[in-house]
mmCIF file of C-alpha atoms and ligand atoms in Angstrom:
data_model
loop_
_atom_site.group_PDB
_atom_site.id
_atom_site.type_symbol
_atom_site.label_atom_id
_atom_site.label_comp_id
_atom_site.label_asym_id
_atom_site.label_seq_id
_atom_site.Cartn_x
_atom_site.Cartn_y
_atom_site.Cartn_z
ATOM 1 C CA UNK A 6 -10.532 -29.240 7.845
ATOM 2 C CA UNK A 7 -8.803 -32.490 8.809
ATOM 3 C CA UNK A 8 -5.058 -33.007 8.609
ATOM 4 C CA UNK A 9 -5.648 -35.279 5.597
ATOM 5 C CA UNK A 10 -7.154 -32.414 3.650
ATOM 6 C CA UNK A 11 -4.059 -30.511 2.629
ATOM 7 C CA UNK A 12 -4.919 -27.297 0.795
ATOM 8 C CA UNK A 13 -3.747 -27.093 -2.808
ATOM 9 C CA UNK A 14 -1.396 -24.180 -2.104
ATOM 10 C CA UNK A 15 0.238 -26.022 0.819
ATOM 11 C CA UNK A 16 0.685 -29.120 -1.345
ATOM 12 C CA UNK A 17 2.699 -26.981 -3.758
ATOM 13 C CA UNK A 18 5.145 -25.830 -1.079
ATOM 14 C CA UNK A 19 8.546 -27.535 -0.706
ATOM 15 C CA UNK A 20 8.972 -30.078 2.071
ATOM 16 C CA UNK A 21 11.281 -27.766 4.052
ATOM 17 C CA UNK A 22 9.169 -24.720 4.786
ATOM 18 C CA UNK A 23 12.095 -22.686 6.173
ATOM 19 C CA UNK A 24 13.739 -22.962 2.772
ATOM 20 C CA UNK A 25 10.646 -22.571 0.682
ATOM 21 C CA UNK A 26 8.208 -20.088 2.181
ATOM 22 C CA UNK A 27 8.514 -16.442 1.233
ATOM 23 C CA UNK A 28 7.293 -15.452 4.691
ATOM 24 C CA UNK A 29 10.537 -16.364 6.470
ATOM 25 C CA UNK A 30 12.678 -14.388 4.042
ATOM 26 C CA UNK A 31 10.372 -11.366 4.257
ATOM 27 C CA UNK A 32 10.174 -11.723 8.042
ATOM 28 C CA UNK A 33 13.979 -11.638 8.357
ATOM 29 C CA UNK A 34 14.276 -8.658 6.034
ATOM 30 C CA UNK A 35 11.626 -6.811 8.074
ATOM 31 C CA UNK A 36 13.506 -7.467 11.320
ATOM 32 C CA UNK A 37 16.765 -6.151 9.866
ATOM 33 C CA UNK A 38 15.306 -2.749 9.002
ATOM 34 C CA UNK A 39 12.718 -2.429 11.761
ATOM 35 C CA UNK A 40 12.615 0.971 13.436
ATOM 36 C CA UNK A 41 11.450 1.363 17.003
ATOM 37 C CA UNK A 42 8.816 3.753 18.266
ATOM 38 C CA UNK A 43 10.938 4.634 21.289
ATOM 39 C CA UNK A 44 13.838 5.700 19.056
ATOM 40 C CA UNK A 45 11.776 8.525 17.549
ATOM 41 C CA UNK A 46 12.783 11.740 19.403
ATOM 42 C CA UNK A 47 9.196 12.758 20.224
ATOM 43 C CA UNK A 48 10.303 15.481 22.633
ATOM 44 C CA UNK A 49 12.267 17.206 19.846
ATOM 45 C CA UNK A 50 9.229 18.208 17.791
ATOM 46 C CA UNK A 51 9.772 21.714 16.440
ATOM 47 C CA UNK A 52 6.408 23.357 17.148
ATOM 48 C CA UNK A 53 7.305 26.394 15.076
ATOM 49 C CA UNK A 54 7.265 24.144 11.976
ATOM 50 C CA UNK A 55 3.824 22.664 12.668
ATOM 51 C CA UNK A 56 0.839 24.278 10.917
ATOM 52 C CA UNK A 57 -2.904 23.564 11.519
ATOM 53 C CA UNK A 58 -3.003 22.139 8.010
ATOM 54 C CA UNK A 59 -0.159 19.726 8.618
ATOM 55 C CA UNK A 60 -2.028 18.457 11.688
ATOM 56 C CA UNK A 61 -5.223 18.023 9.637
ATOM 57 C CA UNK A 62 -3.328 16.200 6.912
ATOM 58 C CA UNK A 63 -1.610 13.816 9.336
ATOM 59 C CA UNK A 64 -4.986 13.061 10.955
ATOM 60 C CA UNK A 65 -6.429 12.141 7.554
ATOM 61 C CA UNK A 66 -3.493 9.900 6.721
ATOM 62 C CA UNK A 67 -3.741 8.169 10.117
ATOM 63 C CA UNK A 68 -7.443 7.509 9.481
ATOM 64 C CA UNK A 69 -6.703 6.071 6.052
ATOM 65 C CA UNK A 70 -4.062 3.752 7.568
ATOM 66 C CA UNK A 71 -6.732 2.208 9.823
ATOM 67 C CA UNK A 72 -8.446 0.518 6.883
ATOM 68 C CA UNK A 73 -5.847 -2.249 7.164
ATOM 69 C CA UNK A 74 -8.055 -4.005 9.743
ATOM 70 C CA UNK A 75 -10.766 -4.799 7.216
ATOM 71 C CA UNK A 76 -8.165 -5.622 4.576
ATOM 72 C CA UNK A 77 -6.408 -8.115 6.865
ATOM 73 C CA UNK A 78 -9.687 -9.817 7.755
ATOM 74 C CA UNK A 79 -10.484 -10.145 4.061
ATOM 75 C CA UNK A 80 -7.028 -11.429 3.164
ATOM 76 C CA UNK A 81 -7.139 -14.062 5.907
ATOM 77 C CA UNK A 82 -10.526 -15.229 4.602
ATOM 78 C CA UNK A 83 -9.725 -15.205 0.892
ATOM 79 C CA UNK A 84 -6.261 -16.762 1.284
ATOM 80 C CA UNK A 85 -7.090 -19.109 4.168
ATOM 81 C CA UNK A 86 -5.561 -22.053 2.280
ATOM 82 C CA UNK A 87 -2.261 -20.211 1.757
ATOM 83 C CA UNK A 88 -0.016 -21.017 4.740
ATOM 84 C CA UNK A 89 2.746 -18.743 3.453
ATOM 85 C CA UNK A 90 0.863 -15.538 2.659
ATOM 86 C CA UNK A 91 -1.369 -15.729 5.745
ATOM 87 C CA UNK A 92 1.726 -15.916 7.984
ATOM 88 C CA UNK A 93 3.256 -12.877 6.293
ATOM 89 C CA UNK A 94 -0.007 -11.053 6.999
ATOM 90 C CA UNK A 95 1.095 -10.957 10.646
ATOM 91 C CA UNK A 96 4.184 -8.890 9.716
ATOM 92 C CA UNK A 97 2.207 -6.630 7.381
ATOM 93 C CA UNK A 98 -0.629 -6.131 9.860
ATOM 94 C CA UNK A 99 1.782 -5.380 12.707
ATOM 95 C CA UNK A 100 3.599 -2.753 10.661
ATOM 96 C CA UNK A 101 0.409 -1.250 9.273
ATOM 97 C CA UNK A 102 -0.934 -0.949 12.819
ATOM 98 C CA UNK A 103 2.270 0.792 13.827
ATOM 99 C CA UNK A 104 1.855 3.427 11.101
ATOM 100 C CA UNK A 105 -1.282 5.142 12.465
ATOM 101 C CA UNK A 106 0.192 4.768 15.955
ATOM 102 C CA UNK A 107 3.285 6.770 14.928
ATOM 103 C CA UNK A 108 1.147 9.461 13.296
ATOM 104 C CA UNK A 109 -1.293 9.626 16.237
ATOM 105 C CA UNK A 110 1.666 9.786 18.627
ATOM 106 C CA UNK A 111 3.107 12.758 16.719
ATOM 107 C CA UNK A 112 -0.272 14.517 16.953
ATOM 108 C CA UNK A 113 -0.587 13.627 20.626
ATOM 109 C CA UNK A 114 2.736 15.297 21.415
ATOM 110 C CA UNK A 115 1.163 18.454 19.971
ATOM 111 C CA UNK A 116 -1.909 18.177 22.195
ATOM 112 C CA UNK A 117 -4.155 16.589 19.547
ATOM 113 C CA UNK A 118 -6.309 13.639 20.561
ATOM 114 C CA UNK A 119 -7.724 10.811 18.506
ATOM 115 C CA UNK A 120 -10.982 9.238 19.683
ATOM 116 C CA UNK A 121 -12.144 5.610 19.634
ATOM 117 C CA UNK A 122 -15.042 6.787 17.449
ATOM 118 C CA UNK A 123 -12.621 8.088 14.832
ATOM 119 C CA UNK A 124 -10.751 4.807 15.006
ATOM 120 C CA UNK A 125 -13.920 2.808 14.290
ATOM 121 C CA UNK A 126 -14.766 5.149 11.411
ATOM 122 C CA UNK A 127 -11.290 4.714 10.003
ATOM 123 C CA UNK A 128 -11.711 0.940 9.926
ATOM 124 C CA UNK A 129 -14.556 1.111 7.397
ATOM 125 C CA UNK A 130 -13.377 0.148 3.955
ATOM 126 C CA UNK A 131 -14.522 -0.639 0.443
ATOM 127 C CA UNK A 132 -14.880 -4.155 -1.016
ATOM 128 C CA UNK A 133 -11.993 -5.988 -2.673
ATOM 129 C CA UNK A 134 -11.985 -7.324 -6.198
ATOM 130 C CA UNK A 135 -12.832 -10.982 -6.857
ATOM 131 C CA UNK A 136 -9.583 -12.217 -8.424
ATOM 132 C CA UNK A 137 -6.917 -13.265 -5.906
ATOM 133 C CA UNK A 138 -4.143 -12.332 -8.303
ATOM 134 C CA UNK A 139 -5.878 -9.006 -8.899
ATOM 135 C CA UNK A 140 -6.004 -8.409 -5.132
ATOM 136 C CA UNK A 141 -2.260 -8.966 -4.876
ATOM 137 C CA UNK A 142 -1.509 -6.670 -7.818
ATOM 138 C CA UNK A 143 -3.818 -4.031 -6.335
ATOM 139 C CA UNK A 144 -1.790 -4.150 -3.153
ATOM 140 C CA UNK A 145 1.536 -3.938 -4.958
ATOM 141 C CA UNK A 146 0.383 -0.684 -6.552
ATOM 142 C CA UNK A 147 -1.325 0.685 -3.451
ATOM 143 C CA UNK A 148 1.859 0.126 -1.412
ATOM 144 C CA UNK A 149 3.892 1.879 -4.113
ATOM 145 C CA UNK A 150 1.398 4.733 -3.953
ATOM 146 C CA UNK A 151 1.497 4.849 -0.141
ATOM 147 C CA UNK A 152 5.301 4.913 -0.236
ATOM 148 C CA UNK A 153 5.202 7.752 -2.769
ATOM 149 C CA UNK A 154 2.712 9.579 -0.524
ATOM 150 C CA UNK A 155 5.038 9.400 2.475
ATOM 151 C CA UNK A 156 7.961 10.446 0.311
ATOM 152 C CA UNK A 157 5.923 13.509 -0.601
ATOM 153 C CA UNK A 158 5.027 14.121 3.056
ATOM 154 C CA UNK A 159 8.731 13.824 3.883
ATOM 155 C CA UNK A 160 9.454 16.523 1.333
ATOM 156 C CA UNK A 161 6.494 18.732 2.246
ATOM 157 C CA UNK A 162 7.094 19.058 5.939
ATOM 158 C CA UNK A 163 9.868 21.016 7.607
ATOM 159 C CA UNK A 164 9.107 19.508 11.015
ATOM 160 C CA UNK A 165 12.044 17.159 11.707
ATOM 161 C CA UNK A 166 10.220 14.485 13.756
ATOM 162 C CA UNK A 167 7.393 14.195 11.213
ATOM 163 C CA UNK A 168 10.069 14.049 8.540
ATOM 164 C CA UNK A 169 11.682 11.077 10.268
ATOM 165 C CA UNK A 170 8.321 9.324 10.730
ATOM 166 C CA UNK A 171 7.463 9.901 7.048
ATOM 167 C CA UNK A 172 10.849 8.528 6.004
ATOM 168 C CA UNK A 173 10.375 5.376 8.098
ATOM 169 C CA UNK A 174 6.856 4.843 6.809
ATOM 170 C CA UNK A 175 7.889 5.408 3.179
ATOM 171 C CA UNK A 176 10.516 2.674 3.648
ATOM 172 C CA UNK A 177 8.000 0.273 5.215
ATOM 173 C CA UNK A 178 5.490 0.817 2.411
ATOM 174 C CA UNK A 179 8.135 0.249 -0.267
ATOM 175 C CA UNK A 180 9.064 -3.033 1.444
ATOM 176 C CA UNK A 181 5.368 -4.002 1.578
ATOM 177 C CA UNK A 182 5.168 -3.439 -2.182
ATOM 178 C CA UNK A 183 8.097 -5.838 -2.567
ATOM 179 C CA UNK A 184 6.359 -8.386 -0.312
ATOM 180 C CA UNK A 185 3.063 -8.294 -2.201
ATOM 181 C CA UNK A 186 5.057 -8.446 -5.431
ATOM 182 C CA UNK A 187 6.781 -11.651 -4.276
ATOM 183 C CA UNK A 188 3.413 -13.294 -3.564
ATOM 184 C CA UNK A 189 1.923 -12.028 -6.822
ATOM 185 C CA UNK A 190 4.912 -13.447 -8.716
ATOM 186 C CA UNK A 191 4.564 -16.787 -6.998
ATOM 187 C CA UNK A 192 0.822 -16.856 -7.774
ATOM 188 C CA UNK A 193 1.548 -16.033 -11.417
ATOM 189 C CA UNK A 194 4.235 -18.706 -11.722
ATOM 190 C CA UNK A 195 1.850 -21.318 -10.335
ATOM 191 C CA UNK A 196 -1.162 -20.038 -12.237
ATOM 192 C CA UNK A 197 -3.274 -22.293 -14.388
ATOM 193 C CA UNK A 198 -5.009 -19.261 -15.908
ATOM 194 C CA UNK A 199 -2.053 -17.159 -16.999
ATOM 195 C CA UNK A 200 -3.880 -15.142 -19.669
ATOM 196 C CA UNK A 201 -6.740 -14.266 -17.312
ATOM 197 C CA UNK A 202 -4.217 -13.224 -14.667
ATOM 198 C CA UNK A 203 -2.393 -11.043 -17.191
ATOM 199 C CA UNK A 204 -5.687 -9.406 -18.044
ATOM 200 C CA UNK A 205 -6.572 -8.880 -14.376
ATOM 201 C CA UNK A 206 -3.140 -7.350 -13.735
ATOM 202 C CA UNK A 207 -3.536 -4.960 -16.670
ATOM 203 C CA UNK A 208 -7.050 -3.993 -15.573
ATOM 204 C CA UNK A 209 -5.850 -3.165 -12.068
ATOM 205 C CA UNK A 210 -3.032 -1.075 -13.522
ATOM 206 C CA UNK A 211 -5.443 0.675 -15.876
ATOM 207 C CA UNK A 212 -7.823 1.481 -13.019
ATOM 208 C CA UNK A 213 -5.013 2.836 -10.880
ATOM 209 C CA UNK A 214 -3.247 4.898 -13.476
ATOM 210 C CA UNK A 215 -6.247 5.864 -15.572
ATOM 211 C CA UNK A 216 -9.006 6.314 -13.045
ATOM 212 C CA UNK A 217 -7.186 6.456 -9.755
ATOM 213 C CA UNK A 218 -10.017 8.229 -7.933
ATOM 214 C CA UNK A 219 -12.469 5.421 -8.736
ATOM 215 C CA UNK A 220 -10.410 2.527 -7.401
ATOM 216 C CA UNK A 221 -11.946 1.123 -4.270
ATOM 217 C CA UNK A 222 -9.011 0.086 -2.214
ATOM 218 C CA UNK A 223 -8.193 0.944 1.403
ATOM 219 C CA UNK A 224 -4.690 2.291 0.973
ATOM 220 C CA UNK A 225 -5.766 4.390 -1.986
ATOM 221 C CA UNK A 226 -7.779 6.471 0.422
ATOM 222 C CA UNK A 227 -4.460 7.970 1.573
ATOM 223 C CA UNK A 228 -4.230 9.462 -1.894
ATOM 224 C CA UNK A 229 -7.912 10.291 -2.051
ATOM 225 C CA UNK A 230 -8.013 11.922 1.305
ATOM 226 C CA UNK A 231 -4.923 13.981 0.793
ATOM 227 C CA UNK A 232 -4.366 14.860 -2.845
ATOM 228 C CA UNK A 233 -8.091 15.395 -3.448
ATOM 229 C CA UNK A 234 -8.506 17.624 -0.439
ATOM 230 C CA UNK A 235 -7.994 20.646 -2.624
ATOM 231 C CA UNK A 236 -8.978 23.185 0.010
ATOM 232 C CA UNK A 237 -6.532 21.782 2.488
ATOM 233 C CA UNK A 238 -3.754 21.625 -0.040
ATOM 234 C CA UNK A 239 -4.446 25.159 -1.219
ATOM 235 C CA UNK A 240 -4.402 26.398 2.348
ATOM 236 C CA UNK A 241 -1.223 24.464 2.928
ATOM 237 C CA UNK A 242 0.347 25.982 -0.135
ATOM 238 C CA UNK A 243 -0.599 29.452 1.092
ATOM 239 C CA UNK A 244 0.901 28.630 4.465
ATOM 240 C CA UNK A 245 4.124 27.532 2.865
ATOM 241 C CA UNK A 246 3.848 30.342 0.315
ATOM 242 C CA UNK A 247 5.341 28.056 -2.257
ATOM 243 C CA UNK A 248 2.697 26.631 -4.516
ATOM 244 C CA UNK A 249 5.143 25.692 -7.220
ATOM 245 C CA UNK A 250 6.973 23.282 -4.949
ATOM 246 C CA UNK A 251 3.657 21.864 -3.734
ATOM 247 C CA UNK A 252 2.516 21.231 -7.282
ATOM 248 C CA UNK A 253 5.843 19.692 -8.150
ATOM 249 C CA UNK A 254 5.560 17.367 -5.178
ATOM 250 C CA UNK A 255 2.058 16.255 -6.142
ATOM 251 C CA UNK A 256 3.239 15.541 -9.665
ATOM 252 C CA UNK A 257 6.238 13.732 -8.228
ATOM 253 C CA UNK A 258 3.985 11.397 -6.194
ATOM 254 C CA UNK A 259 2.004 10.488 -9.295
ATOM 255 C CA UNK A 260 5.168 10.044 -11.315
ATOM 256 C CA UNK A 261 6.776 7.758 -8.750
ATOM 257 C CA UNK A 262 3.624 5.640 -8.553
ATOM 258 C CA UNK A 263 3.145 5.509 -12.320
ATOM 259 C CA UNK A 264 6.713 4.623 -13.160
ATOM 260 C CA UNK A 265 7.200 2.057 -10.423
ATOM 261 C CA UNK A 266 3.761 0.455 -10.900
ATOM 262 C CA UNK A 267 4.230 0.206 -14.660
ATOM 263 C CA UNK A 268 7.660 -1.370 -14.243
ATOM 264 C CA UNK A 269 6.559 -3.822 -11.563
ATOM 265 C CA UNK A 270 3.368 -5.017 -13.267
ATOM 266 C CA UNK A 271 5.128 -5.239 -16.617
ATOM 267 C CA UNK A 272 7.847 -7.378 -15.026
ATOM 268 C CA UNK A 273 5.271 -9.465 -13.147
ATOM 269 C CA UNK A 274 3.061 -10.455 -16.071
ATOM 270 C CA UNK A 275 5.833 -10.571 -18.681
ATOM 271 C CA UNK A 276 4.385 -7.900 -20.958
ATOM 272 C CA UNK A 277 6.403 -4.879 -21.985
ATOM 273 C CA UNK A 278 4.632 -1.632 -21.146
ATOM 274 C CA UNK A 279 6.458 1.481 -22.248
ATOM 275 C CA UNK A 280 3.835 3.872 -20.906
ATOM 276 C CA UNK A 281 0.250 4.051 -19.584
ATOM 277 C CA UNK A 282 -0.970 4.363 -23.177
ATOM 278 C CA UNK A 283 0.107 0.738 -23.825
ATOM 279 C CA UNK A 284 -2.152 -0.690 -21.114
ATOM 280 C CA UNK A 285 -5.509 -0.375 -22.911
ATOM 281 C CA UNK A 286 -4.034 -1.732 -26.125
ATOM 282 C CA UNK A 287 -2.790 -4.857 -24.324
ATOM 283 C CA UNK A 288 -6.150 -5.271 -22.559
ATOM 284 C CA UNK A 289 -7.870 -5.281 -25.967
ATOM 285 C CA UNK A 290 -5.379 -7.798 -27.328
ATOM 286 C CA UNK A 291 -5.869 -10.178 -24.395
ATOM 287 C CA UNK A 292 -9.647 -9.884 -24.064
ATOM 288 C CA UNK A 293 -11.219 -13.024 -25.569
ATOM 289 C CA UNK A 294 -13.189 -12.324 -28.743
ATOM 290 C CA UNK A 295 -16.374 -13.781 -27.254
ATOM 291 C CA UNK A 296 -16.267 -11.166 -24.478
ATOM 292 C CA UNK A 297 -15.408 -8.346 -26.898
ATOM 293 C CA UNK A 298 -18.605 -8.845 -28.918
ATOM 294 C CA UNK A 299 -20.860 -9.257 -25.869
HETATM 295 FE FE1 FE2 B 21 0.946 1.993 6.121
HETATM 296 FE FE1 FE2 B 22 1.977 -0.751 3.644
#
């Protein structure tokens, strides 16, 4: 690409990029709340509070976090003309790389190793959807879900260092949801296909809230690999001898995701959604008649 060929998205940016790009605002916010690996009191891990199941669960979550590599590559390809979003990817990718590191570090302190082979396996991911707006909405919801997952981990574990790590990661994921939301909002405001974008947003929401297990998205595998690991969760619940709390926490994760995702997507596309039951109705309303009869 020559310097004369300015991408459409760049042409839409204001002349002063420090004022106009979302990246700089998000970058500054990230720096203000950034936690440091060396501030985690690794030597204070309470081994009496660590169970084999908690180790297995943390390993699964760390593996699921590794899918960010493929996601970043795909984002940089699909949004290569977006100078703002692709810069913010560097912040997101850095933080998402830090997440498995923190979890692997916690395991390492307990004598658990993580091999290069596992790392390669963890990088394998499922394909993204075609719509750029849909990709952004997918990531808003998946970050909300990841944040809810770490909130649940924070509540599930009694081990204080893992608790702190889970708290930090839950905060990062919530901020990522806000970041993807900002880019999705900008894309929607500039959209020349508003109705199609609304429909894509509703479809993503429907897939997540209605058929969560079928959604092919990297971060969703955190949910798939943990909440669907029934055996592990049952064993965990036996270990904690408190199944009621475990069930409550699982319900809580789904509730947090559902409520926040509904509110955010509703706000984003300007359609009031009182509950998941409204989503399908709105999809039917927005689907063009020609497609309905096909
Ligand atoms: Fe993460
Ligand atoms: Fe994230």
